[in-house]
Every structure is written in structure tokens, then in C-alpha cells.
Tab-separated table of C-alpha atoms in Angstrom:
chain	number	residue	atom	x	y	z
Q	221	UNK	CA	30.519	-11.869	57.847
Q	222	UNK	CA	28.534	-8.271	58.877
Q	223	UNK	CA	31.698	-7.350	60.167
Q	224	UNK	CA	34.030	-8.130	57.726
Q	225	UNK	CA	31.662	-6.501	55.161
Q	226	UNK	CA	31.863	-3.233	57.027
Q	227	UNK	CA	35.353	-3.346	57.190
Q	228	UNK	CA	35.113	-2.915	53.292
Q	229	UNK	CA	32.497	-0.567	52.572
Q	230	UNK	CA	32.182	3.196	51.915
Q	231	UNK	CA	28.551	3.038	51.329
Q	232	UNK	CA	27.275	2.066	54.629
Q	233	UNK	CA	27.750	3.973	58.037
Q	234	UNK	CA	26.749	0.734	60.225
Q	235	UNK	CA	25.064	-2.033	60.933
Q	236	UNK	CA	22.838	-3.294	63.493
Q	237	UNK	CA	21.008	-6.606	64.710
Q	238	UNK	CA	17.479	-5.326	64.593
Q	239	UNK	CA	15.094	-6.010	67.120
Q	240	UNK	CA	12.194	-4.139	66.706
Q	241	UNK	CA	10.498	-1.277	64.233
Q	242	UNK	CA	7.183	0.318	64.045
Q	243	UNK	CA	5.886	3.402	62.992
Q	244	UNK	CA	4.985	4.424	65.890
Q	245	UNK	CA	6.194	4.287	69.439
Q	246	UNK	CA	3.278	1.754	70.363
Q	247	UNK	CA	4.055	-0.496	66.972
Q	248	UNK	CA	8.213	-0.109	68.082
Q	249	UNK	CA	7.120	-1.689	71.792
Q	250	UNK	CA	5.220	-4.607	70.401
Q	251	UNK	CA	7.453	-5.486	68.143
Q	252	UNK	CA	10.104	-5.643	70.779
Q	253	UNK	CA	7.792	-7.444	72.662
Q	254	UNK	CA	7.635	-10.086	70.197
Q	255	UNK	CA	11.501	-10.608	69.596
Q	256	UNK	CA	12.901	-14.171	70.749
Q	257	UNK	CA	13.915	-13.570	74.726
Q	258	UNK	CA	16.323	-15.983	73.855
Q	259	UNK	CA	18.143	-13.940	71.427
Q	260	UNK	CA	18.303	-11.115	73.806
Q	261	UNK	CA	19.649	-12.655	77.029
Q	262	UNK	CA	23.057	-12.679	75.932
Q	263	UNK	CA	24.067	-9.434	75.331
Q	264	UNK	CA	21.617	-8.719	79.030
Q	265	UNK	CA	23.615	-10.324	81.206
Q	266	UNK	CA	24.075	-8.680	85.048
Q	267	UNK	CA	27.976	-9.107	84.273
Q	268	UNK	CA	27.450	-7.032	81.164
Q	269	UNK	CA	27.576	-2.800	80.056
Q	270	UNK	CA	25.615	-1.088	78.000
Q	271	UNK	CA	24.322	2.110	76.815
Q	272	UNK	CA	21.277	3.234	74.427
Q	273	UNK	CA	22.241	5.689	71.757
Q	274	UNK	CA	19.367	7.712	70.101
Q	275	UNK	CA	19.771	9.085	66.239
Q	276	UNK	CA	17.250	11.061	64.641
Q	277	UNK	CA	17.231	11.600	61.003
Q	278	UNK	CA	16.096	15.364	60.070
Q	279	UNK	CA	15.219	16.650	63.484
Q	280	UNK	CA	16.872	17.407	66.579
Q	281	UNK	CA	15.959	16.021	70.227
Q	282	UNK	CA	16.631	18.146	73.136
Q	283	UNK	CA	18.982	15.584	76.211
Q	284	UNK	CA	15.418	15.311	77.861
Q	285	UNK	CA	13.015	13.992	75.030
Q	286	UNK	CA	16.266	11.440	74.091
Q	287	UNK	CA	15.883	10.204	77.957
Q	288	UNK	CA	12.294	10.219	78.043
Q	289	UNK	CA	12.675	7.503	75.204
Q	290	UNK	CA	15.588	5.133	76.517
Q	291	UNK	CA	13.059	5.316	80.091
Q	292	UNK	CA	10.356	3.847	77.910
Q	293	UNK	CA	12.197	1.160	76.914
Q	294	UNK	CA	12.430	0.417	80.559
Q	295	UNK	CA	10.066	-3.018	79.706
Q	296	UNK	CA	13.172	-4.624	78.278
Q	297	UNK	CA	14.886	-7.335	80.178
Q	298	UNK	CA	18.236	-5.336	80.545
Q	299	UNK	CA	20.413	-6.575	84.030
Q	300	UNK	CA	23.361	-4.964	83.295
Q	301	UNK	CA	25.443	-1.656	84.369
Q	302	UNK	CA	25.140	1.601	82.091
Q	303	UNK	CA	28.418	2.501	81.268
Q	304	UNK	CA	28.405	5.656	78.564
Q	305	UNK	CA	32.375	5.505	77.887
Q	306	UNK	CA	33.057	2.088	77.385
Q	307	UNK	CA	30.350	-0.177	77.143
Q	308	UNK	CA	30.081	-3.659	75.971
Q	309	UNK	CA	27.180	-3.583	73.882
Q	310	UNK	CA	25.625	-0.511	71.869
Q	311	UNK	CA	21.617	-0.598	71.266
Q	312	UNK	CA	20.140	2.001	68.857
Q	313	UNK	CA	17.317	3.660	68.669
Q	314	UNK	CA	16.631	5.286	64.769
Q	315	UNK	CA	13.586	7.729	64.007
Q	316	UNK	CA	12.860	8.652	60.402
Q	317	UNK	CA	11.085	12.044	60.647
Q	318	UNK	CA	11.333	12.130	56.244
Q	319	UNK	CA	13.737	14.075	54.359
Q	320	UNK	CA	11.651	17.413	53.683
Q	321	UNK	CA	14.028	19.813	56.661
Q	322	UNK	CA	11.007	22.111	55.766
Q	323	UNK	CA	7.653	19.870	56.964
Q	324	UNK	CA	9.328	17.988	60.199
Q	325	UNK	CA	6.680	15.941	61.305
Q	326	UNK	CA	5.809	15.448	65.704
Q	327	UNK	CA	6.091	12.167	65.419
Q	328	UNK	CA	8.745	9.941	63.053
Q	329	UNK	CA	7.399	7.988	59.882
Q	330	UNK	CA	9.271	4.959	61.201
Q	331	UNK	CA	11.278	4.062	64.202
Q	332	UNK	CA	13.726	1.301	64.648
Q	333	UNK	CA	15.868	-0.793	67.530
Q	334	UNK	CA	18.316	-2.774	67.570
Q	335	UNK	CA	22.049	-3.903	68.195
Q	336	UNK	CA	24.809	-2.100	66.706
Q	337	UNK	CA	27.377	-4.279	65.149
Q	338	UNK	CA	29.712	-2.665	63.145
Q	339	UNK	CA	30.149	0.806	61.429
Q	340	UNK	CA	31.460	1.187	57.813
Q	341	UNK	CA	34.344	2.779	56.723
Q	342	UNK	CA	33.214	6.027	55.619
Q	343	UNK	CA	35.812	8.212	56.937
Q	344	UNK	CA	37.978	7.167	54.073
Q	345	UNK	CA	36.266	9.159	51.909
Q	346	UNK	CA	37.256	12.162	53.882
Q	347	UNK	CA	40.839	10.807	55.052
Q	348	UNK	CA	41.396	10.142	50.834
Q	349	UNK	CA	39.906	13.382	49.983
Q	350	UNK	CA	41.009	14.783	46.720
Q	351	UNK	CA	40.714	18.410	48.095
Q	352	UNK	CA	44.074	17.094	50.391
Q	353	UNK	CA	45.776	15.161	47.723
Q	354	UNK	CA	49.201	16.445	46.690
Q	355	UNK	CA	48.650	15.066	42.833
Q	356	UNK	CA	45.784	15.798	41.043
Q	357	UNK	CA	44.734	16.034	37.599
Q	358	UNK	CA	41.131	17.006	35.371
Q	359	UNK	CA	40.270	13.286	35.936
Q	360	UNK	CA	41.547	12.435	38.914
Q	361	UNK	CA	38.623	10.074	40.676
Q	362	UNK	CA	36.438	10.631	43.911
Q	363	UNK	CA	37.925	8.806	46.428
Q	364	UNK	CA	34.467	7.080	47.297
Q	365	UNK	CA	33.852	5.995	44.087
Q	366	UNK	CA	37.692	4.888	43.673
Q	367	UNK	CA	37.169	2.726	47.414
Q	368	UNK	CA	33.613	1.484	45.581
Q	369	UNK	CA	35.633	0.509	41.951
Q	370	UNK	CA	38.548	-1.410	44.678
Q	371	UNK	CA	35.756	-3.747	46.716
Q	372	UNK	CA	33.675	-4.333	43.167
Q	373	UNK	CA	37.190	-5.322	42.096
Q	374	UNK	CA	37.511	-7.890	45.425
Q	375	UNK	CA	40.989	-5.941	45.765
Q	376	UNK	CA	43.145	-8.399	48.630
Q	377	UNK	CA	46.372	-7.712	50.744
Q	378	UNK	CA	49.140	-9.255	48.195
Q	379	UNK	CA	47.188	-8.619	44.834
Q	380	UNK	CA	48.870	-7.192	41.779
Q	381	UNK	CA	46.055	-4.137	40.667
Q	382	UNK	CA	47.099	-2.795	37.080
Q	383	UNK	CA	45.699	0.561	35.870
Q	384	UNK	CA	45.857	1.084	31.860
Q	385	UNK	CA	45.247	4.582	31.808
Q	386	UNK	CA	46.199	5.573	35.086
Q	387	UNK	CA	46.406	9.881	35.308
Q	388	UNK	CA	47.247	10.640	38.365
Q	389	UNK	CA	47.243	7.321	40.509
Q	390	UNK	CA	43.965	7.888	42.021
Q	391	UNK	CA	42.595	4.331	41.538
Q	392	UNK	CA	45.715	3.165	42.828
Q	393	UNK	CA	45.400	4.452	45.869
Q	394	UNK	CA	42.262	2.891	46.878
Q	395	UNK	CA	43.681	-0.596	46.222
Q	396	UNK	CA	46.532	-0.118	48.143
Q	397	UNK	CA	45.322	0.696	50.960
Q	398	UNK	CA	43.720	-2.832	51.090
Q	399	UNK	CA	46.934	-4.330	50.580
Q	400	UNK	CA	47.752	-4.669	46.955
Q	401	UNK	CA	50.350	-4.072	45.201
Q	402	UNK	CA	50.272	-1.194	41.960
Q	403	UNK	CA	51.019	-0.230	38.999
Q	404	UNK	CA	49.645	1.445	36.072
Q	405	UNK	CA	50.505	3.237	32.475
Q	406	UNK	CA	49.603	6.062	30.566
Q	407	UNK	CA	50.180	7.857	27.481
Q	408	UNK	CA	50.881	10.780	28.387
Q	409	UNK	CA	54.882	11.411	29.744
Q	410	UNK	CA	53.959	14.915	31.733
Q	411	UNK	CA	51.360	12.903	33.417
Q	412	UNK	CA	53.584	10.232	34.908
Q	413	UNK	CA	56.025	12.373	35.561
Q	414	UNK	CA	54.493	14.975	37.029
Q	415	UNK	CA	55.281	17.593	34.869
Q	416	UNK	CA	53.702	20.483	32.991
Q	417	UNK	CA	50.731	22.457	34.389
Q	418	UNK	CA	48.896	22.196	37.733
Q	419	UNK	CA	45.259	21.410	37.991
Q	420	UNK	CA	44.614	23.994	41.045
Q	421	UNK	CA	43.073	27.203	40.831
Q	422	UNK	CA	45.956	30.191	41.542
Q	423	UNK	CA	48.995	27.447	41.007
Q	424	UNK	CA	51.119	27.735	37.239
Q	425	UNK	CA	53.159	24.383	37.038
Q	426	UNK	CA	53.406	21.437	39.138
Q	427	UNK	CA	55.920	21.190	42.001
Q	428	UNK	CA	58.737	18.668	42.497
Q	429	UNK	CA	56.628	16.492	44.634
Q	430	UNK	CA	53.442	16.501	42.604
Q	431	UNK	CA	53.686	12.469	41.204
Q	432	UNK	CA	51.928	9.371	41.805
Q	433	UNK	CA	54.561	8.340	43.942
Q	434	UNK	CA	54.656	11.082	46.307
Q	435	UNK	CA	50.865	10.514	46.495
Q	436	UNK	CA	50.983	7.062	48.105
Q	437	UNK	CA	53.472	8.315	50.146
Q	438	UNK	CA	51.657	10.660	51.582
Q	439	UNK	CA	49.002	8.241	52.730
Q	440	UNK	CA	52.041	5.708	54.088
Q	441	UNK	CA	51.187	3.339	51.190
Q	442	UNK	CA	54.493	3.739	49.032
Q	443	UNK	CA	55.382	0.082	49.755
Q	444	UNK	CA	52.807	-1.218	47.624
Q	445	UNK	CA	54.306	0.863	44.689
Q	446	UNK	CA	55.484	-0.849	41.945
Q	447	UNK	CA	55.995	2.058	39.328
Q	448	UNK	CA	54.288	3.699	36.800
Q	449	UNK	CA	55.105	3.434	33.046
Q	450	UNK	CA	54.333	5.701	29.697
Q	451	UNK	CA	52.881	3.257	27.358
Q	452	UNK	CA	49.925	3.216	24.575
Q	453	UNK	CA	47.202	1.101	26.001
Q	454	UNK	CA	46.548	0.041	22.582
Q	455	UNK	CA	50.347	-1.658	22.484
Q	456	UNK	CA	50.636	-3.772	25.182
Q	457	UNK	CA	54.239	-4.107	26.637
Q	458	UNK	CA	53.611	-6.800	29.357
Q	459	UNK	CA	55.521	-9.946	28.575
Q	460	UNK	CA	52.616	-13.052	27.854
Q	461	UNK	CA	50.992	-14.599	30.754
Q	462	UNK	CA	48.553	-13.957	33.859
Q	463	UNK	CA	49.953	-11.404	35.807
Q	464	UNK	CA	47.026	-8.959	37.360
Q	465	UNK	CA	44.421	-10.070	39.862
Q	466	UNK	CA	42.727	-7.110	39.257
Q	467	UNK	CA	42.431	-4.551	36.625
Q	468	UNK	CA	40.889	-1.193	37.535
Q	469	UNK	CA	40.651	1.682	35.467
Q	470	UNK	CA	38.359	4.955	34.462
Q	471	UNK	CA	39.155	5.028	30.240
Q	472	UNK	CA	39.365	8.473	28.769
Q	473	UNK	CA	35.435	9.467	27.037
Q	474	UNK	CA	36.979	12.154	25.046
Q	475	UNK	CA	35.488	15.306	27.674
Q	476	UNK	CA	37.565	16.290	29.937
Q	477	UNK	CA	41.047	13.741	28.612
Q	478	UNK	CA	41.651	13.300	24.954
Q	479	UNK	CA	41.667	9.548	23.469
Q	480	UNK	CA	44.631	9.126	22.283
Q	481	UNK	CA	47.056	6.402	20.981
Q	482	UNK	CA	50.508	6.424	19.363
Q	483	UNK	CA	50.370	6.343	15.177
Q	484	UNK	CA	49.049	8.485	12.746
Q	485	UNK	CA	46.108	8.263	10.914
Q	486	UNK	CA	47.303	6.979	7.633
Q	487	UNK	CA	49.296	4.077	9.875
Q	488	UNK	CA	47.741	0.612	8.455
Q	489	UNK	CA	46.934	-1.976	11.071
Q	490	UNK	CA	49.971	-4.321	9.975
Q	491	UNK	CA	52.221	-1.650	11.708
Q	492	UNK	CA	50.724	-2.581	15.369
Q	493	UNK	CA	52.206	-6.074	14.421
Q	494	UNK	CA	55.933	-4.976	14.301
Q	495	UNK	CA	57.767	-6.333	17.237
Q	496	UNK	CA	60.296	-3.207	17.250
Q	497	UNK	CA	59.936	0.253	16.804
Q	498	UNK	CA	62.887	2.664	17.386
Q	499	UNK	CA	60.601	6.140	17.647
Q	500	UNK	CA	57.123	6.874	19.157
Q	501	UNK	CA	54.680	7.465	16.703
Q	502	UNK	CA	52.311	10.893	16.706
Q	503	UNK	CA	48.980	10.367	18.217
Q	504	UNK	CA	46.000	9.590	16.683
Q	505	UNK	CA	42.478	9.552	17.518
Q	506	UNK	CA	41.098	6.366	19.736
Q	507	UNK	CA	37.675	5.353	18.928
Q	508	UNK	CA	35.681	4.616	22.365
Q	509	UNK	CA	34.767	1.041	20.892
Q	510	UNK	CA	38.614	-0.047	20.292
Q	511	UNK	CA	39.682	1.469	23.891
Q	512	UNK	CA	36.745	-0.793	25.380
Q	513	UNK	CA	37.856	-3.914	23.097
Q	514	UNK	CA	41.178	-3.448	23.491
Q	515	UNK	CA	40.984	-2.704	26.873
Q	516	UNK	CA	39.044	-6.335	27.399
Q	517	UNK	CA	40.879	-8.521	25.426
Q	518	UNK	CA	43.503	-7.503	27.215
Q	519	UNK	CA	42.320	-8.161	30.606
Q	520	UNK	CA	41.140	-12.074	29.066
Q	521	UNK	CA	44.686	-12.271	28.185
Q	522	UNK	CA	46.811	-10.761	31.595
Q	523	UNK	CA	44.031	-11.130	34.089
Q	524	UNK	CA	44.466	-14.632	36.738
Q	525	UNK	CA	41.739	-17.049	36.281
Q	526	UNK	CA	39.296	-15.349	38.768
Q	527	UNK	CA	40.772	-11.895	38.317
Q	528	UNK	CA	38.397	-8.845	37.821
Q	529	UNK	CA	37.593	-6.537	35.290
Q	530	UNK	CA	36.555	-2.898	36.430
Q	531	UNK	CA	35.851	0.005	34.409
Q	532	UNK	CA	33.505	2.867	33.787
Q	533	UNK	CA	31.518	2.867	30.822
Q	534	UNK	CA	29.945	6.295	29.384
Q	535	UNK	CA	26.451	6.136	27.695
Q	536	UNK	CA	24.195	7.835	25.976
Q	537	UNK	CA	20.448	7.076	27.993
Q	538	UNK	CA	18.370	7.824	25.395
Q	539	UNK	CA	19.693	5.162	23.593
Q	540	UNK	CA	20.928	2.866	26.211
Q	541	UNK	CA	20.426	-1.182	25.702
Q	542	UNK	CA	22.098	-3.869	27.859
Q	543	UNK	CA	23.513	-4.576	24.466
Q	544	UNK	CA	26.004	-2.152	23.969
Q	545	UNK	CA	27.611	-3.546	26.891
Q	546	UNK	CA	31.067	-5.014	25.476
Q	547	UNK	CA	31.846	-8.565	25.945
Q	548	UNK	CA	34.656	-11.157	25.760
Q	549	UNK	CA	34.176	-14.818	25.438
Q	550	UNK	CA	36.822	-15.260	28.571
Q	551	UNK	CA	34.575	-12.551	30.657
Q	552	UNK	CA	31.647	-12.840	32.553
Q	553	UNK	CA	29.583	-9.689	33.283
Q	554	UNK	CA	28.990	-9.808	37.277
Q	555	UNK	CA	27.867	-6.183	37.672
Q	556	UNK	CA	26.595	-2.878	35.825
Q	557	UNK	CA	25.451	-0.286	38.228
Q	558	UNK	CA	24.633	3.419	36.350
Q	559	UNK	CA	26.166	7.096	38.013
Q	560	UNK	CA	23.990	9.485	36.719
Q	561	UNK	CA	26.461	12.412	34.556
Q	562	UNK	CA	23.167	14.502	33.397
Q	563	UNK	CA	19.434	13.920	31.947
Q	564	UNK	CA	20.867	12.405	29.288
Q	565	UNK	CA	24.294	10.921	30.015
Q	566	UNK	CA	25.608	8.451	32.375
Q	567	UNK	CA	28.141	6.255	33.366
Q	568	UNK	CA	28.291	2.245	33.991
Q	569	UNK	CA	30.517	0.340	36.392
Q	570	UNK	CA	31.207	-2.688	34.375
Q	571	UNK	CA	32.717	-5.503	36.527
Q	572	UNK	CA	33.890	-8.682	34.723
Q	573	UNK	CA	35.292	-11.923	35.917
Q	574	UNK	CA	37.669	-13.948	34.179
Q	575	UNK	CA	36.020	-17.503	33.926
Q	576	UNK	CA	37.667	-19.108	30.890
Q	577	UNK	CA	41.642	-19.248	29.820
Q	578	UNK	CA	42.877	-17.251	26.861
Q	579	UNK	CA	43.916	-18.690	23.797
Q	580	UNK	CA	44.648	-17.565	20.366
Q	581	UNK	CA	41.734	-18.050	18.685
Q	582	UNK	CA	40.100	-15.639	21.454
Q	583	UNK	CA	42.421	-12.886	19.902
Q	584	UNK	CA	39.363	-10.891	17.737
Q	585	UNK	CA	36.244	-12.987	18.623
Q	586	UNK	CA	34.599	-10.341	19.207
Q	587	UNK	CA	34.784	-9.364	14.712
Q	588	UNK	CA	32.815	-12.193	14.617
Q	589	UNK	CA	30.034	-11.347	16.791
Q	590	UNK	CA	26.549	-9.898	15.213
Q	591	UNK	CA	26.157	-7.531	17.550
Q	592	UNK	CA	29.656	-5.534	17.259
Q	593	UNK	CA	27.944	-3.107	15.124
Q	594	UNK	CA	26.266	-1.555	18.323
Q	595	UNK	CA	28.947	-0.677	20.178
Q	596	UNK	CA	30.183	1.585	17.401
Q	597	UNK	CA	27.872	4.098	19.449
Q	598	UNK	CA	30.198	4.672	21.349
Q	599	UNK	CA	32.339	6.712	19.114
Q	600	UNK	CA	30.049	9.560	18.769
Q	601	UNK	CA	29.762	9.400	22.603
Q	602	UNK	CA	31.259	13.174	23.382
Q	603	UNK	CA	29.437	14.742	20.213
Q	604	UNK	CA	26.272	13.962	21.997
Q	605	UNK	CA	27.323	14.836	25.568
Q	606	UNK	CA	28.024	18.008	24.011
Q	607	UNK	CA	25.114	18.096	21.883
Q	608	UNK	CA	22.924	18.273	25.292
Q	609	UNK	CA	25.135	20.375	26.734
Q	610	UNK	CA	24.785	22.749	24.210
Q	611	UNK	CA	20.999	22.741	24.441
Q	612	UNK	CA	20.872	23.208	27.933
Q	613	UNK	CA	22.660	26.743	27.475
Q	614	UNK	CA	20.568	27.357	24.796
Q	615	UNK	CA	17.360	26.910	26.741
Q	616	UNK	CA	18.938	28.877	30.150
Q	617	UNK	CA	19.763	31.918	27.495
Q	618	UNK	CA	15.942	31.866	26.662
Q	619	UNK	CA	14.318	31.343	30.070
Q	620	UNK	CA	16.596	34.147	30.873
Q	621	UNK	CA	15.317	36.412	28.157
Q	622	UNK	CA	11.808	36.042	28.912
């Protein structure tokens, strides 16, 4: 199980079996002393290799105060052959010596040894670097956080991953390199197609391979692309049925990406019921709280019983409840984990399971529901970004002055 967790992750570097931690050398010794021999013995065999690795965290150990260590650890019943290139089994020593680079203690806080199992996969993040992407956009997401958004999604080789407001691929990515199959839409045509102007400093207009296609391609993952469509989120164009085990997106907040939708403002709602239209409407404005509602009744409707619900959900701290989370009758929240934006902004992973089938009556439940009223907050969402934005400058300007 350790090990196919770390196959996952981005957030860990590795994992060990511990065996023994103190805060000081003397504590590190007894507690080694009192781990089960029996536990030991097998990875201490005289058929066996080895090799002790030290790792200090904010300090530096010259070769001979890292062998003065392993030598100490000589009371350890270890009958196998050193071998530094290719050993068997890995043991770790880990000192904590704080995190001020400016008051490094003689002696660590805490020390730590054990058996090194497995080490994460955080050399995606640098491999899936946006900096080496050849299609990028305002918006286009940290490849960390898109990796984090993929496993909170439980993202499986053979999966179909949908993105509703998909920019420039980024969260595709992520989930295809775990297997799955993708596909997304957006609203806006020079987006999908890669056209119009570049996001790069020093570069006018995008070049002929600047797409999401030519992204996946460049990380050998253009088999798992299904295409990518120009569609109003709000209008859903998917035939009826269960067709995504996952659906993973990062809606626009109105910042950086306009929230948009096709129709004008005068449009009535009975026009979203026509079932052909021969021209696409101008864009209006799209409140936060319909792309949210929209956005989850139509992952009760298309997501597989099972499927997954990921999104990111700005708020405003100051007046943050669990409350204004949205919810669906065929949803069940399973995570909410805040990114910090600024003092007084954030973001929220929401993750949502589909537990219950769709059916009509599930359509606009949520009209019904007392507490709809709060997540109308989320419409003046940007004005009060802004708003704090604003005073920031404000109060720079006069520290400055003084």
C-alpha cells in the first residue's frame, strides 16, 4: 500500500519504516534499542547489502561527522555487506536542526532512523513544469497542484477525465499521464485553437504548434487525447447518460479569465430550453453561483456512479462558512482543503463523489434549498479580491511616504 501511495503523490519525497527517533543521539540509541529484533532480522541477513544514508535538514555535515554517525550505530545487529551502488536495503538517518538557516543549532531538535521504502514522485513537478510547456495561457495551472487535483480525483489508466473550462489543457495533462483518457471544452475559440496572442514575455502571437494537442504530445501522452471542443459550459452538448469518471476543472473567478457564457443579457431563461440554435449568441456575464451550480448538476447528471467531482472554489475568508460550500443531492462532499491566494482570499479544493443516480426531479433541487441564498456571495467574489487589493497599494503608498 506505502508503495503504491508513493507512486501517486507529489507531496511526499519518501517514505520510510521507522525504527527509532529521539531528540538526541542518546534518546535515538534507546529507542533503537527497544525496536522488535524480530522486525529487524530480515532486512540483516549475512546474504544481504546495505548502506546508511545520512540527511540533514538546514545544516551541512562534513564526509567525516556523517561517518562518525553511521560508526555509532555500530550496536545494531547488521550481518550484511556494505554495498554504496547497489544495495538491497536503504536505512536513513534524518536530523532536524529547525528551519531558522540563521540560528543552526550543534545539536538537531529531533533525529530519526529507519527503513526507506519508497520515494514520491516529485520530479513531476519539475518534468511538467509550466516554464517548459509549449502552450500556456494567464490560467494555465501549476503542474503540482494539477498532479494533486488528478489523485484527489482517483484519476485510473482507462478513465474518461472531462474538463468544462479547459484553457490550455493543463489539467489534462496530469490525468493522462496516469492513464486516462481526455477531453475538455471551452468558450473561448482562440483558446482551443491556439490562436491569438501569446502569454510569454517578448513573444506577439502564438505559433503553429502552440495547442493542447501539441502539449500532450510533447510529454508522449497524445494517445490519451480525445479532442477538445468550443462549447458554453452553461449549454451542455453531451448526449444523456454517464460518461466521465472524473471531472476536473479550475472555473474562471472573474481575475485573471472573464466569466462568460453565450446570450445576451436581455435573453430570458426559456431560450436555454431551445433544442436548436443556428448562430452563437454574444456573451454575457456568468454569475460565480450559476458556474458552480451548473457546473454540479452537471457532473450528478454525466459523472459514473462513483465518479469524482474536482474543482477549485474562490472565497472570501473573512466571511468564509462551510456553508457556502455548494451541494447536490447526488454529491457527497469527500474533501475541502484551502490554498491560501492573500490575507483575505483563498481558494478550496472541493472534491465530490457521486453516490446517488440522477433523475429529473434532481434537475433544480438545489431552488429549493434554504440555504441557496448564501452562495449568492459568490458573485461579488472579484469586487472584493480587488477591494483588498486596492487597499494594500493604498497602505504601501503611505508607508512609503512616511
Amino acid at each position: 500500500m506505502a508503495r503504491g501511495l508513493m507512486k501517486r503523490t507529489v507531496c511526499a519525497k519518501s517514505i520510510f519504516e521507522l525504527w527509532g527517533h529521539g531528540r538526541s543521539a542518546g534518546e535515538l540509541y534507546a529507542s533503537l534499542k527497544s525496536y522488535p529484533t524480530d522486525k529487524m532480522l530480515p532486512y540483516l541477513q549475512s546474504d544481504s547489502t546495505y548502506k546508511v544514508h545520512i540527511h540533514t535538514f538546514n545544516k551541512t555535515l562534513t564526509q567525516a561527522q556523517k561517518i562518525k554517525k553511521i560508526d555509532a550505530l555500530e550496536f545494531l545487529p547488521f550481518k550484511g555487506k556494505v554495498s554504496l551502488k547497489n544495495p538491497e536495503h536503504i536505512f536513513w538517518i534524518l536530523e532536524d536542526y529547525g528551519m531558522d538557516p540563521n540560528n543552526v543549532p550543534e545539536e538537531p531538535f529531533h533525529l530519526y532512523f529507519g527503513r526507506w521504502i519508497a520515494d514520491g514522485q516529485r520530479e513531476l513537478i519539475e518534468s511538467y513544469s509550466v516554464k517548459k510547456r509549449h502552450f500556456i495561457g494567464n490560467t494555465s495551472m501549476d503542474a503540482c497542484l494539477s498532479f494533486i487535483m488528478a489523485n484527489h480525483g482517483r484519476v485510473k489508466p482507462n478513465d474518461v477525465v472531462y474538463d468544462p473550462f479547459v484553457g490550455t489543457g493543463g489539467l489534462l495533462i496530469s490525468s493522462a499521464h496516469f492513464g486516462a483518457y481526455v477531453c475538455g471544452t471551452d468558450i473561448d475559440y482562440n483558446t482551443i485553437h491556439g490562436l491569438g496572442k501569446a502569454s510569454r514575455k517578448n513573444q506577439k502571437w502564438r505559433g503553429p504548434d502552440e495547442n493542447i494537442r501539441a502539449n500532450l504530445r510533447q510529454y508522449g501522452l497524445e494517445k490519451y487525447y480525445l479532442d477538445a471542443l468550443v462549447s458554453d459550459s452553461s449549454r451542455p452538448i453531451w448526449r444523456k447518460g454517464m460518461l466521465f469518471d472524473a471531472i476536473i476543472t479550475d472555473p474562471p473567478y472573474g481575475i485573471r479569465e472573464a466569466t462568460r457564457r453565450t446570450g445576451s443579457q436581455k435573453e430570458t431563461v426559456k431560450s436555454a430550453e431551445r433544442s436548436t440554435e443556428n448562430h452563437i449568441f454574444v456573451s454575457s456575464n456568468y454569475h460565480l453561483s450559476d458556474i458552480f451550480f451548473d457546473l454540479l448538476k452537471f457532473a450528478a447528471e454525466y459523472l459514473v456512479m462513483g465518479g469524482r467531482l474536482v474543482y477549485w472554489l474562490p472565497i472570501y475568508r473573512p466571511e468564509y462558512t462551510e456553508e457556502i460550500i455548494p451541494r447536490h443531492p447526488c454529491l457527497k462532499l469527500i474533501s475541502n482543503c484551502e490554498q491560501m491566494l492573500s490575507s483575505h482570499t483563498s481558494r478550496r479544493l472541493i472534491t465530490m463523489e457521486k453516490v446517488k443516480e440522477f433523475k429529473d426531479q434532481d434537475q433544480n433541487s438545489y431552488l429549493l434549498d434554504g440555504q441557496y441564498m448564501p452562495y449568492r456571495g459568490h458573485n461579488s467574489f472579484r469586487e472584493k479580491y480587488f477591494s483588498g487589493v486596492t487597499k494594500r497599494i493604498a497602505k504601501e503608498e503611505k508607508d512609503n511616504q512616511k
